[in-house]
PDB file of C-alpha atoms in Angstrom:
ATOM      1  CA  MET A   1      44.198  42.255 -19.661  1.00  0.00           C
ATOM      2  CA  GLU A   2      42.996  39.598 -22.042  1.00  0.00           C
ATOM      3  CA  HIS A   3      44.107  36.889 -19.634  1.00  0.00           C
ATOM      4  CA  ASN A   4      42.145  38.459 -16.789  1.00  0.00           C
ATOM      5  CA  ALA A   5      39.053  38.852 -18.947  1.00  0.00           C
ATOM      6  CA  VAL A   6      38.850  35.138 -19.685  1.00  0.00           C
ATOM      7  CA  LYS A   7      36.725  33.314 -17.083  1.00  0.00           C
ATOM      8  CA  THR A   8      38.384  30.206 -15.740  1.00  0.00           C
ATOM      9  CA  PHE A   9      36.461  26.926 -15.809  1.00  0.00           C
ATOM     10  CA  HIS A  10      36.291  24.770 -12.708  1.00  0.00           C
ATOM     11  CA  TRP A  11      34.629  21.359 -12.711  1.00  0.00           C
ATOM     12  CA  ARG A  12      33.289  21.781  -9.164  1.00  0.00           C
ATOM     13  CA  GLN A  13      31.429  24.942 -10.108  1.00  0.00           C
ATOM     14  CA  ALA A  14      30.083  23.356 -13.277  1.00  0.00           C
ATOM     15  CA  SER A  15      28.777  20.328 -11.392  1.00  0.00           C
ATOM     16  CA  ARG A  16      26.860  22.362  -8.829  1.00  0.00           C
ATOM     17  CA  ARG A  17      23.115  22.517  -9.231  1.00  0.00           C
ATOM     18  CA  PRO A  18      21.648  26.025  -9.486  1.00  0.00           C
ATOM     19  CA  ARG A  19      19.944  27.216  -6.349  1.00  0.00           C
ATOM     20  CA  SER A  20      16.194  27.595  -6.641  1.00  0.00           C
ATOM     21  CA  ASN A  21      13.196  28.176  -4.477  1.00  0.00           C
ATOM     22  CA  VAL A  22      13.092  24.474  -3.600  1.00  0.00           C
ATOM     23  CA  LEU A  23      15.322  24.936  -0.559  1.00  0.00           C
ATOM     24  CA  ASN A  24      13.233  27.860   0.615  1.00  0.00           C
ATOM     25  CA  ARG A  25      10.056  25.795   0.332  1.00  0.00           C
ATOM     26  CA  MET A  26      11.729  22.907   2.172  1.00  0.00           C
ATOM     27  CA  ARG A  27      12.203  25.092   5.251  1.00  0.00           C
ATOM     28  CA  LYS A  28       8.440  25.068   5.850  1.00  0.00           C
ATOM     29  CA  VAL A  29       7.061  21.589   6.445  1.00  0.00           C
ATOM     30  CA  ALA A  30       3.588  20.605   7.621  1.00  0.00           C
ATOM     31  CA  ILE A  31       4.216  19.328  11.145  1.00  0.00           C
ATOM     32  CA  LEU A  32       1.223  17.084  11.843  1.00  0.00           C
ATOM     33  CA  PRO A  33       1.047  15.323   8.431  1.00  0.00           C
ATOM     34  CA  THR A  34       4.827  14.790   8.515  1.00  0.00           C
ATOM     35  CA  LEU A  35       4.661  13.239  11.978  1.00  0.00           C
ATOM     36  CA  CYS A  36       1.885  10.904  10.823  1.00  0.00           C
ATOM     37  CA  THR A  37       3.978   9.876   7.818  1.00  0.00           C
ATOM     38  CA  LEU A  38       7.002   9.160  10.014  1.00  0.00           C
ATOM     39  CA  ALA A  39       4.776   7.204  12.410  1.00  0.00           C
ATOM     40  CA  ASN A  40       3.762   5.069   9.435  1.00  0.00           C
ATOM     41  CA  GLY A  41       7.406   4.181   8.762  1.00  0.00           C
ATOM     42  CA  MET A  42       8.094   3.560  12.453  1.00  0.00           C
ATOM     43  CA  CYS A  43       5.181   1.124  12.623  1.00  0.00           C
ATOM     44  CA  GLY A  44       6.609  -0.723   9.640  1.00  0.00           C
ATOM     45  CA  VAL A  45      10.066  -1.040  11.204  1.00  0.00           C
ATOM     46  CA  THR A  46       8.559  -2.119  14.541  1.00  0.00           C
ATOM     47  CA  ALA A  47       6.425  -4.702  12.733  1.00  0.00           C
ATOM     48  CA  ILE A  48       9.585  -6.189  11.220  1.00  0.00           C
ATOM     49  CA  MET A  49      11.192  -6.311  14.667  1.00  0.00           C
ATOM     50  CA  PHE A  50       8.207  -8.067  16.193  1.00  0.00           C
ATOM     51  CA  PHE A  51       7.884 -10.532  13.335  1.00  0.00           C
ATOM     52  CA  THR A  52      11.566 -11.490  13.541  1.00  0.00           C
ATOM     53  CA  ASN A  53      11.657 -11.386  17.377  1.00  0.00           C
ATOM     54  CA  ILE A  54      14.440  -8.845  17.684  1.00  0.00           C
ATOM     55  CA  GLY A  55      14.744  -5.635  19.672  1.00  0.00           C
ATOM     56  CA  PRO A  56      11.680  -4.991  21.872  1.00  0.00           C
ATOM     57  CA  ALA A  57      10.147  -8.351  20.855  1.00  0.00           C
ATOM     58  CA  ALA A  58      13.122 -10.511  21.831  1.00  0.00           C
ATOM     59  CA  THR A  59      11.444 -11.697  25.037  1.00  0.00           C
ATOM     60  CA  VAL A  60       7.909 -11.990  23.621  1.00  0.00           C
ATOM     61  CA  ASP A  61       6.386 -15.288  22.579  1.00  0.00           C
ATOM     62  CA  HIS A  62       6.803 -15.902  18.844  1.00  0.00           C
ATOM     63  CA  SER A  63       3.111 -16.334  18.076  1.00  0.00           C
ATOM     64  CA  LEU A  64       2.141 -13.261  20.080  1.00  0.00           C
ATOM     65  CA  SER A  65       4.890 -11.071  18.573  1.00  0.00           C
ATOM     66  CA  ARG A  66       3.911 -12.020  15.013  1.00  0.00           C
ATOM     67  CA  TYR A  67       0.271 -11.407  15.813  1.00  0.00           C
ATOM     68  CA  ILE A  68       1.229  -7.922  17.049  1.00  0.00           C
ATOM     69  CA  ALA A  69       3.330  -7.393  13.898  1.00  0.00           C
ATOM     70  CA  GLY A  70       0.278  -7.955  11.730  1.00  0.00           C
ATOM     71  CA  TRP A  71      -1.729  -5.361  13.665  1.00  0.00           C
ATOM     72  CA  LEU A  72       1.166  -2.894  13.482  1.00  0.00           C
ATOM     73  CA  LEU A  73       0.807  -2.851   9.704  1.00  0.00           C
ATOM     74  CA  PHE A  74      -2.845  -1.897  10.088  1.00  0.00           C
ATOM     75  CA  LEU A  75      -1.767   0.869  12.456  1.00  0.00           C
ATOM     76  CA  ALA A  76       0.680   2.031   9.772  1.00  0.00           C
ATOM     77  CA  MET A  77      -2.240   2.143   7.315  1.00  0.00           C
ATOM     78  CA  LEU A  78      -4.176   4.343   9.721  1.00  0.00           C
ATOM     79  CA  PHE A  79      -1.292   6.826   9.883  1.00  0.00           C
ATOM     80  CA  ASP A  80      -0.967   6.637   6.094  1.00  0.00           C
ATOM     81  CA  VAL A  81      -4.614   7.652   5.705  1.00  0.00           C
ATOM     82  CA  LEU A  82      -4.343  10.419   8.290  1.00  0.00           C
ATOM     83  CA  ASP A  83      -1.287  12.137   6.809  1.00  0.00           C
ATOM     84  CA  GLY A  84      -2.862  12.619   3.400  1.00  0.00           C
ATOM     85  CA  TYR A  85      -6.219  13.597   4.870  1.00  0.00           C
ATOM     86  CA  LEU A  86      -4.695  16.184   7.205  1.00  0.00           C
ATOM     87  CA  ALA A  87      -2.461  17.616   4.498  1.00  0.00           C
ATOM     88  CA  ARG A  88      -5.324  18.089   2.044  1.00  0.00           C
ATOM     89  CA  ARG A  89      -7.719  19.444   4.656  1.00  0.00           C
ATOM     90  CA  ALA A  90      -5.155  22.049   5.758  1.00  0.00           C
ATOM     91  CA  ASN A  91      -4.125  22.740   2.146  1.00  0.00           C
ATOM     92  CA  GLN A  92      -0.567  21.702   3.029  1.00  0.00           C
ATOM     93  CA  ALA A  93      -0.002  19.003   0.414  1.00  0.00           C
ATOM     94  CA  SER A  94       3.511  19.244  -1.000  1.00  0.00           C
ATOM     95  CA  GLN A  95       5.959  17.304  -3.137  1.00  0.00           C
ATOM     96  CA  PHE A  96       8.125  16.780  -0.059  1.00  0.00           C
ATOM     97  CA  GLY A  97       5.227  15.100   1.748  1.00  0.00           C
ATOM     98  CA  ALA A  98       4.462  12.910  -1.258  1.00  0.00           C
ATOM     99  CA  GLU A  99       8.067  11.713  -1.521  1.00  0.00           C
ATOM    100  CA  LEU A 100       8.327  11.140   2.221  1.00  0.00           C
ATOM    101  CA  ASP A 101       5.083   9.165   2.165  1.00  0.00           C
ATOM    102  CA  SER A 102       6.390   6.868  -0.578  1.00  0.00           C
ATOM    103  CA  LEU A 103       9.641   6.241   1.307  1.00  0.00           C
ATOM    104  CA  CYS A 104       7.766   5.225   4.444  1.00  0.00           C
ATOM    105  CA  ASP A 105       5.304   3.149   2.399  1.00  0.00           C
ATOM    106  CA  ALA A 106       8.217   1.240   0.872  1.00  0.00           C
ATOM    107  CA  VAL A 107       9.185   0.143   4.381  1.00  0.00           C
ATOM    108  CA  SER A 108       5.751  -0.525   5.875  1.00  0.00           C
ATOM    109  CA  PHE A 109       3.942  -1.867   2.815  1.00  0.00           C
ATOM    110  CA  GLY A 110       6.875  -3.212   0.821  1.00  0.00           C
ATOM    111  CA  ALA A 111       9.631  -4.636   3.009  1.00  0.00           C
ATOM    112  CA  ALA A 112       7.516  -5.722   6.000  1.00  0.00           C
ATOM    113  CA  PRO A 113       4.944  -7.799   4.020  1.00  0.00           C
ATOM    114  CA  ALA A 114       7.793  -9.393   2.047  1.00  0.00           C
ATOM    115  CA  ILE A 115       9.334 -10.609   5.317  1.00  0.00           C
ATOM    116  CA  PHE A 116       5.911 -11.899   6.352  1.00  0.00           C
ATOM    117  CA  LEU A 117       5.691 -13.914   3.128  1.00  0.00           C
ATOM    118  CA  VAL A 118       9.098 -15.501   3.668  1.00  0.00           C
ATOM    119  CA  GLN A 119       8.194 -16.559   7.202  1.00  0.00           C
ATOM    120  CA  LEU A 120       4.784 -17.941   6.233  1.00  0.00           C
ATOM    121  CA  GLY A 121       6.413 -19.942   3.432  1.00  0.00           C
ATOM    122  CA  ASP A 122       8.795 -21.579   5.910  1.00  0.00           C
ATOM    123  CA  TYR A 123       5.928 -23.785   7.089  1.00  0.00           C
ATOM    124  CA  ALA A 124       6.235 -25.774   3.853  1.00  0.00           C
ATOM    125  CA  ASN A 125       8.002 -29.116   4.144  1.00  0.00           C
ATOM    126  CA  SER A 126       9.612 -28.810   0.725  1.00  0.00           C
ATOM    127  CA  ASP A 127      12.837 -26.882   0.233  1.00  0.00           C
ATOM    128  CA  LEU A 128      11.640 -25.905  -3.233  1.00  0.00           C
ATOM    129  CA  ALA A 129       8.489 -24.365  -1.737  1.00  0.00           C
ATOM    130  CA  ARG A 130      10.599 -22.299   0.674  1.00  0.00           C
ATOM    131  CA  LYS A 131      12.733 -20.996  -2.184  1.00  0.00           C
ATOM    132  CA  LEU A 132       9.570 -20.182  -4.110  1.00  0.00           C
ATOM    133  CA  SER A 133       8.274 -18.160  -1.150  1.00  0.00           C
ATOM    134  CA  TYR A 134      11.548 -16.253  -1.042  1.00  0.00           C
ATOM    135  CA  MET A 135      11.398 -15.448  -4.755  1.00  0.00           C
ATOM    136  CA  ILE A 136       7.772 -14.320  -4.499  1.00  0.00           C
ATOM    137  CA  ALA A 137       8.716 -12.094  -1.553  1.00  0.00           C
ATOM    138  CA  LEU A 138      11.358 -10.434  -3.747  1.00  0.00           C
ATOM    139  CA  LEU A 139       8.781 -10.064  -6.514  1.00  0.00           C
ATOM    140  CA  TYR A 140       6.357  -8.495  -4.046  1.00  0.00           C
ATOM    141  CA  VAL A 141       8.756  -5.870  -2.722  1.00  0.00           C
ATOM    142  CA  SER A 142       9.913  -5.053  -6.271  1.00  0.00           C
ATOM    143  CA  CYS A 143       6.337  -4.543  -7.464  1.00  0.00           C
ATOM    144  CA  ALA A 144       5.557  -2.431  -4.394  1.00  0.00           C
ATOM    145  CA  ILE A 145       8.499  -0.111  -5.101  1.00  0.00           C
ATOM    146  CA  LEU A 146       7.573   0.115  -8.785  1.00  0.00           C
ATOM    147  CA  ARG A 147       3.980   0.856  -7.823  1.00  0.00           C
ATOM    148  CA  LEU A 148       5.045   3.709  -5.545  1.00  0.00           C
ATOM    149  CA  ALA A 149       7.412   5.166  -8.151  1.00  0.00           C
ATOM    150  CA  ARG A 150       4.697   5.091 -10.810  1.00  0.00           C
ATOM    151  CA  PHE A 151       2.277   6.758  -8.430  1.00  0.00           C
ATOM    152  CA  ASN A 152       4.720   9.610  -7.761  1.00  0.00           C
ATOM    153  CA  VAL A 153       5.288  10.434 -11.421  1.00  0.00           C
ATOM    154  CA  THR A 154       1.675  10.055 -12.609  1.00  0.00           C
ATOM    155  CA  THR A 155      -0.309  11.654  -9.774  1.00  0.00           C
ATOM    156  CA  ALA A 156      -0.656  15.344  -9.012  1.00  0.00           C
ATOM    157  CA  LEU A 157      -1.097  16.861  -5.555  1.00  0.00           C
ATOM    158  CA  ASP A 158      -4.687  18.018  -6.046  1.00  0.00           C
ATOM    159  CA  ALA A 159      -7.624  16.102  -4.585  1.00  0.00           C
ATOM    160  CA  LYS A 160      -9.055  15.250  -8.011  1.00  0.00           C
ATOM    161  CA  SER A 161      -6.016  13.092  -8.773  1.00  0.00           C
ATOM    162  CA  HIS A 162      -6.653  10.989  -5.668  1.00  0.00           C
ATOM    163  CA  ARG A 163     -10.107   9.691  -6.557  1.00  0.00           C
ATOM    164  CA  TYR A 164      -8.865   6.539  -8.254  1.00  0.00           C
ATOM    165  CA  PHE A 165      -5.738   4.397  -8.223  1.00  0.00           C
ATOM    166  CA  GLN A 166      -4.095   2.684 -11.162  1.00  0.00           C
ATOM    167  CA  GLY A 167      -3.185  -0.702  -9.769  1.00  0.00           C
ATOM    168  CA  LEU A 168      -3.798  -2.063  -6.299  1.00  0.00           C
ATOM    169  CA  PRO A 169      -2.526   0.431  -3.677  1.00  0.00           C
ATOM    170  CA  SER A 170       0.438  -0.849  -1.691  1.00  0.00           C
ATOM    171  CA  PRO A 171      -1.344  -0.399   1.695  1.00  0.00           C
ATOM    172  CA  ALA A 172      -4.210  -2.598   0.474  1.00  0.00           C
ATOM    173  CA  ALA A 173      -1.750  -5.215  -0.772  1.00  0.00           C
ATOM    174  CA  ALA A 174       0.011  -5.155   2.587  1.00  0.00           C
ATOM    175  CA  GLY A 175      -3.384  -5.495   4.294  1.00  0.00           C
ATOM    176  CA  CYS A 176      -4.034  -8.683   2.334  1.00  0.00           C
ATOM    177  CA  ILE A 177      -0.766 -10.195   3.578  1.00  0.00           C
ATOM    178  CA  ALA A 178      -1.150  -8.865   7.138  1.00  0.00           C
ATOM    179  CA  SER A 179      -4.642 -10.364   7.363  1.00  0.00           C
ATOM    180  CA  LEU A 180      -3.143 -13.798   6.641  1.00  0.00           C
ATOM    181  CA  VAL A 181      -0.642 -13.244   9.449  1.00  0.00           C
ATOM    182  CA  ILE A 182      -3.378 -12.273  11.901  1.00  0.00           C
ATOM    183  CA  ILE A 183      -5.500 -15.267  10.924  1.00  0.00           C
ATOM    184  CA  ARG A 184      -2.533 -17.610  11.389  1.00  0.00           C
ATOM    185  CA  TYR A 185      -1.345 -16.182  14.710  1.00  0.00           C
ATOM    186  CA  ASN A 186      -4.702 -15.180  16.157  1.00  0.00           C
ATOM    187  CA  LEU A 187      -5.203 -15.439  19.892  1.00  0.00           C
ATOM    188  CA  THR A 188      -8.703 -16.914  19.618  1.00  0.00           C
ATOM    189  CA  GLU A 189      -9.038 -20.668  19.836  1.00  0.00           C
ATOM    190  CA  LEU A 190     -10.318 -21.894  16.506  1.00  0.00           C
ATOM    191  CA  LYS A 191     -10.982 -25.457  17.561  1.00  0.00           C
ATOM    192  CA  TRP A 192     -12.093 -26.479  14.073  1.00  0.00           C
ATOM    193  CA  VAL A 193      -8.589 -25.813  12.684  1.00  0.00           C
ATOM    194  CA  SER A 194      -5.530 -27.610  14.010  1.00  0.00           C
ATOM    195  CA  ILE A 195      -2.075 -26.041  14.091  1.00  0.00           C
ATOM    196  CA  ASP A 196      -0.726 -28.431  11.456  1.00  0.00           C
ATOM    197  CA  THR A 197      -3.657 -27.702   9.161  1.00  0.00           C
ATOM    198  CA  ALA A 198      -3.212 -23.954   9.605  1.00  0.00           C
ATOM    199  CA  ASN A 199       0.497 -24.241   8.787  1.00  0.00           C
ATOM    200  CA  LEU A 200      -0.243 -26.265   5.660  1.00  0.00           C
ATOM    201  CA  ILE A 201      -2.893 -23.799   4.495  1.00  0.00           C
ATOM    202  CA  MET A 202      -0.573 -20.835   4.999  1.00  0.00           C
ATOM    203  CA  ALA A 203       2.328 -22.589   3.257  1.00  0.00           C
ATOM    204  CA  ILE A 204       0.119 -22.931   0.181  1.00  0.00           C
ATOM    205  CA  ALA A 205      -1.906 -19.722   0.399  1.00  0.00           C
ATOM    206  CA  SER A 206       0.836 -17.203   1.231  1.00  0.00           C
ATOM    207  CA  PRO A 207       2.958 -17.627  -1.943  1.00  0.00           C
ATOM    208  CA  LEU A 208      -0.153 -17.574  -4.108  1.00  0.00           C
ATOM    209  CA  ALA A 209      -1.483 -14.510  -2.285  1.00  0.00           C
ATOM    210  CA  GLY A 210       1.833 -12.683  -2.582  1.00  0.00           C
ATOM    211  CA  PHE A 211       2.041 -13.436  -6.294  1.00  0.00           C
ATOM    212  CA  VAL A 212      -1.503 -12.218  -6.969  1.00  0.00           C
ATOM    213  CA  VAL A 213      -1.278  -8.927  -5.070  1.00  0.00           C
ATOM    214  CA  ALA A 214       2.199  -8.229  -6.500  1.00  0.00           C
ATOM    215  CA  LEU A 215       0.854  -8.395 -10.048  1.00  0.00           C
ATOM    216  CA  LEU A 216      -2.234  -6.384  -9.115  1.00  0.00           C
ATOM    217  CA  MET A 217      -0.038  -3.563  -7.787  1.00  0.00           C
ATOM    218  CA  VAL A 218       1.696  -3.057 -11.146  1.00  0.00           C
ATOM    219  CA  SER A 219      -1.428  -3.692 -13.211  1.00  0.00           C
ATOM    220  CA  ARG A 220      -3.515  -0.991 -14.888  1.00  0.00           C
ATOM    221  CA  THR A 221      -6.661  -2.070 -13.042  1.00  0.00           C
ATOM    222  CA  GLN A 222      -8.570   0.880 -11.624  1.00  0.00           C
ATOM    223  CA  TYR A 223      -9.400   1.026  -7.906  1.00  0.00           C
ATOM    224  CA  ILE A 224     -11.426   3.642  -6.098  1.00  0.00           C
ATOM    225  CA  HIS A 225      -9.785   5.642  -3.316  1.00  0.00           C
ATOM    226  CA  MET A 226     -11.728   4.310  -0.329  1.00  0.00           C
ATOM    227  CA  ALA A 227     -10.246   6.739   2.211  1.00  0.00           C
ATOM    228  CA  ASN A 228     -11.223   9.785   0.168  1.00  0.00           C
ATOM    229  CA  ARG A 229     -14.678   8.363  -0.507  1.00  0.00           C
ATOM    230  CA  VAL A 230     -15.282   7.928   3.214  1.00  0.00           C
ATOM    231  CA  LEU A 231     -13.503  10.959   4.693  1.00  0.00           C
ATOM    232  CA  MET A 232     -13.714  13.708   2.088  1.00  0.00           C
ATOM    233  CA  ARG A 233     -17.429  13.604   1.305  1.00  0.00           C
ATOM    234  CA  ARG A 234     -20.603  13.986   3.300  1.00  0.00           C
ATOM    235  CA  LYS A 235     -22.701  10.837   3.447  1.00  0.00           C
ATOM    236  CA  ASN A 236     -26.343   9.987   3.925  1.00  0.00           C
ATOM    237  CA  PHE A 237     -27.503   8.705   7.275  1.00  0.00           C
ATOM    238  CA  SER A 238     -27.855   5.178   5.844  1.00  0.00           C
ATOM    239  CA  LYS A 239     -24.162   5.214   4.839  1.00  0.00           C
ATOM    240  CA  VAL A 240     -23.197   6.066   8.404  1.00  0.00           C
ATOM    241  CA  VAL A 241     -25.212   3.092   9.669  1.00  0.00           C
ATOM    242  CA  GLN A 242     -23.523   0.830   7.120  1.00  0.00           C
ATOM    243  CA  ALA A 243     -20.093   2.022   8.195  1.00  0.00           C
ATOM    244  CA  LEU A 244     -21.037   1.386  11.827  1.00  0.00           C
ATOM    245  CA  LEU A 245     -22.070  -2.174  10.974  1.00  0.00           C
ATOM    246  CA  VAL A 246     -18.770  -2.775   9.196  1.00  0.00           C
ATOM    247  CA  VAL A 247     -16.843  -1.536  12.234  1.00  0.00           C
ATOM    248  CA  MET A 248     -18.872  -3.805  14.525  1.00  0.00           C
ATOM    249  CA  ALA A 249     -18.196  -6.796  12.254  1.00  0.00           C
ATOM    250  CA  VAL A 250     -14.458  -6.074  12.334  1.00  0.00           C
ATOM    251  CA  VAL A 251     -14.528  -5.819  16.142  1.00  0.00           C
ATOM    252  CA  LEU A 252     -16.470  -9.069  16.564  1.00  0.00           C
ATOM    253  CA  PHE A 253     -14.754 -11.124  13.858  1.00  0.00           C
ATOM    254  CA  ARG A 254     -11.542  -9.145  13.565  1.00  0.00           C
ATOM    255  CA  GLU A 255      -9.329 -11.798  11.964  1.00  0.00           C
ATOM    256  CA  LEU A 256     -11.802 -13.048   9.378  1.00  0.00           C
ATOM    257  CA  ALA A 257     -13.489  -9.677   8.809  1.00  0.00           C
ATOM    258  CA  LEU A 258     -10.233  -7.904   7.973  1.00  0.00           C
ATOM    259  CA  GLY A 259      -9.260 -10.637   5.557  1.00  0.00           C
ATOM    260  CA  LEU A 260     -12.615 -10.470   3.794  1.00  0.00           C
ATOM    261  CA  CYS A 261     -12.491  -6.664   3.575  1.00  0.00           C
ATOM    262  CA  PHE A 262      -8.998  -6.419   2.114  1.00  0.00           C
ATOM    263  CA  TRP A 263      -9.261  -9.400  -0.215  1.00  0.00           C
ATOM    264  CA  GLY A 264     -12.675  -8.217  -1.340  1.00  0.00           C
ATOM    265  CA  TYR A 265     -11.185  -4.836  -2.232  1.00  0.00           C
ATOM    266  CA  ALA A 266      -8.194  -6.446  -3.998  1.00  0.00           C
ATOM    267  CA  LEU A 267     -10.397  -8.693  -6.138  1.00  0.00           C
ATOM    268  CA  TYR A 268     -12.976  -5.975  -6.715  1.00  0.00           C
ATOM    269  CA  GLY A 269     -10.838  -4.246  -9.346  1.00  0.00           C
ATOM    270  CA  PRO A 270     -10.247  -7.228 -11.669  1.00  0.00           C
ATOM    271  CA  VAL A 271     -13.845  -8.426 -11.337  1.00  0.00           C
ATOM    272  CA  VAL A 272     -15.273  -5.020 -12.241  1.00  0.00           C
ATOM    273  CA  SER A 273     -12.781  -4.639 -15.104  1.00  0.00           C
ATOM    274  CA  VAL A 274     -13.743  -8.012 -16.602  1.00  0.00           C
ATOM    275  CA  TRP A 275     -17.431  -7.273 -16.096  1.00  0.00           C
ATOM    276  CA  ASN A 276     -17.169  -3.929 -17.888  1.00  0.00           C
ATOM    277  CA  ARG A 277     -15.342  -5.503 -20.811  1.00  0.00           C
ATOM    278  CA  MET A 278     -17.935  -8.272 -21.149  1.00  0.00           C
ATOM    279  CA  ASN A 279     -20.829  -5.806 -21.041  1.00  0.00           C
ATOM    280  CA  LYS A 280     -19.237  -3.140 -23.199  1.00  0.00           C
ATOM    281  CA  PRO A 281     -21.686  -2.230 -25.996  1.00  0.00           C
ATOM    282  CA  GLU A 282     -20.493  -3.129 -29.452  1.00  0.00           C
ATOM    283  CA  PRO A 283     -19.890  -0.160 -31.758  1.00  0.00           C
ATOM    284  CA  ILE A 284     -22.576   0.419 -34.372  1.00  0.00           C
ATOM    285  CA  PRO A 285     -21.168  -0.383 -37.824  1.00  0.00           C
ATOM    286  CA  VAL A 286     -20.994   2.633 -40.107  1.00  0.00           C
ATOM    287  CA  SER A 287     -22.015   2.026 -43.700  1.00  0.00           C
ATOM    288  CA  THR A 288     -19.439   3.098 -46.263  1.00  0.00           C
ATOM    289  CA  GLU A 289     -21.779   2.737 -49.246  1.00  0.00           C
ATOM    290  CA  PRO A 290     -22.791   5.998 -50.930  1.00  0.00           C
ATOM    291  CA  SER A 291     -26.289   7.222 -50.170  1.00  0.00           C
ATOM    292  CA  MET A 292     -28.918   7.106 -52.925  1.00  0.00           C
ATOM    293  CA  ASN A 293     -30.641  10.291 -51.685  1.00  0.00           C
TER     294      ASN A 293
END
């Protein structure tokens, strides 16, 4: 009787995680936001294929396929904005969606821009410069993954937690790199820039750009959430006109306008941070001497 009363120990049973309501919640997933998130990751993978001329881009001209790869990253950004917007509007934001979004962002805004940086650095004539581009690409993808992991553990699901970012968002960093790709492989004839000059400029600018945005991603610099500012609030009529003018500028000068927009946003954070520190009022000294009154 005593032997039967003693419960036997089995290592398989001890190693099993207790069942909770997590699996029950996982059975219900927001369809439209999830599809947008997966489309983000698919755009990132397709951008890598087009940039490396494999798969569907094997028969496409190299310059054209890399130009398309740059625009595919911007399409991934559009899906990245839509999934969060749709989830919050429908009150369907979940931890599953947040984790899935970070996984797809690691592909589209981490791995793909890193491959772009390696290819742009290959235009350098020096073998040392090519190795430097490769190392900066590894630094970039590492900082992007760290940035996404920090975002997951420090940000809640409510809308108030998505007003500001700590560090440059990974989609904005990827936009900075993708804008360089589009400028280099644009289909317009910029007669005032020769091919050799463009290659030399990109060989110098791409490693520097990758290094800067990589450090900005893991910095503590504060950035405003542009998508929420534009989509989640009602604006005055003048703001609508301004947005229309920005869209027209991007359509007319798409290569240069995108580069100015994304690099302006990336440099906005450090400039504002330095400005606030320089203009911070000095604390009024408090006298420690005893009062005579």
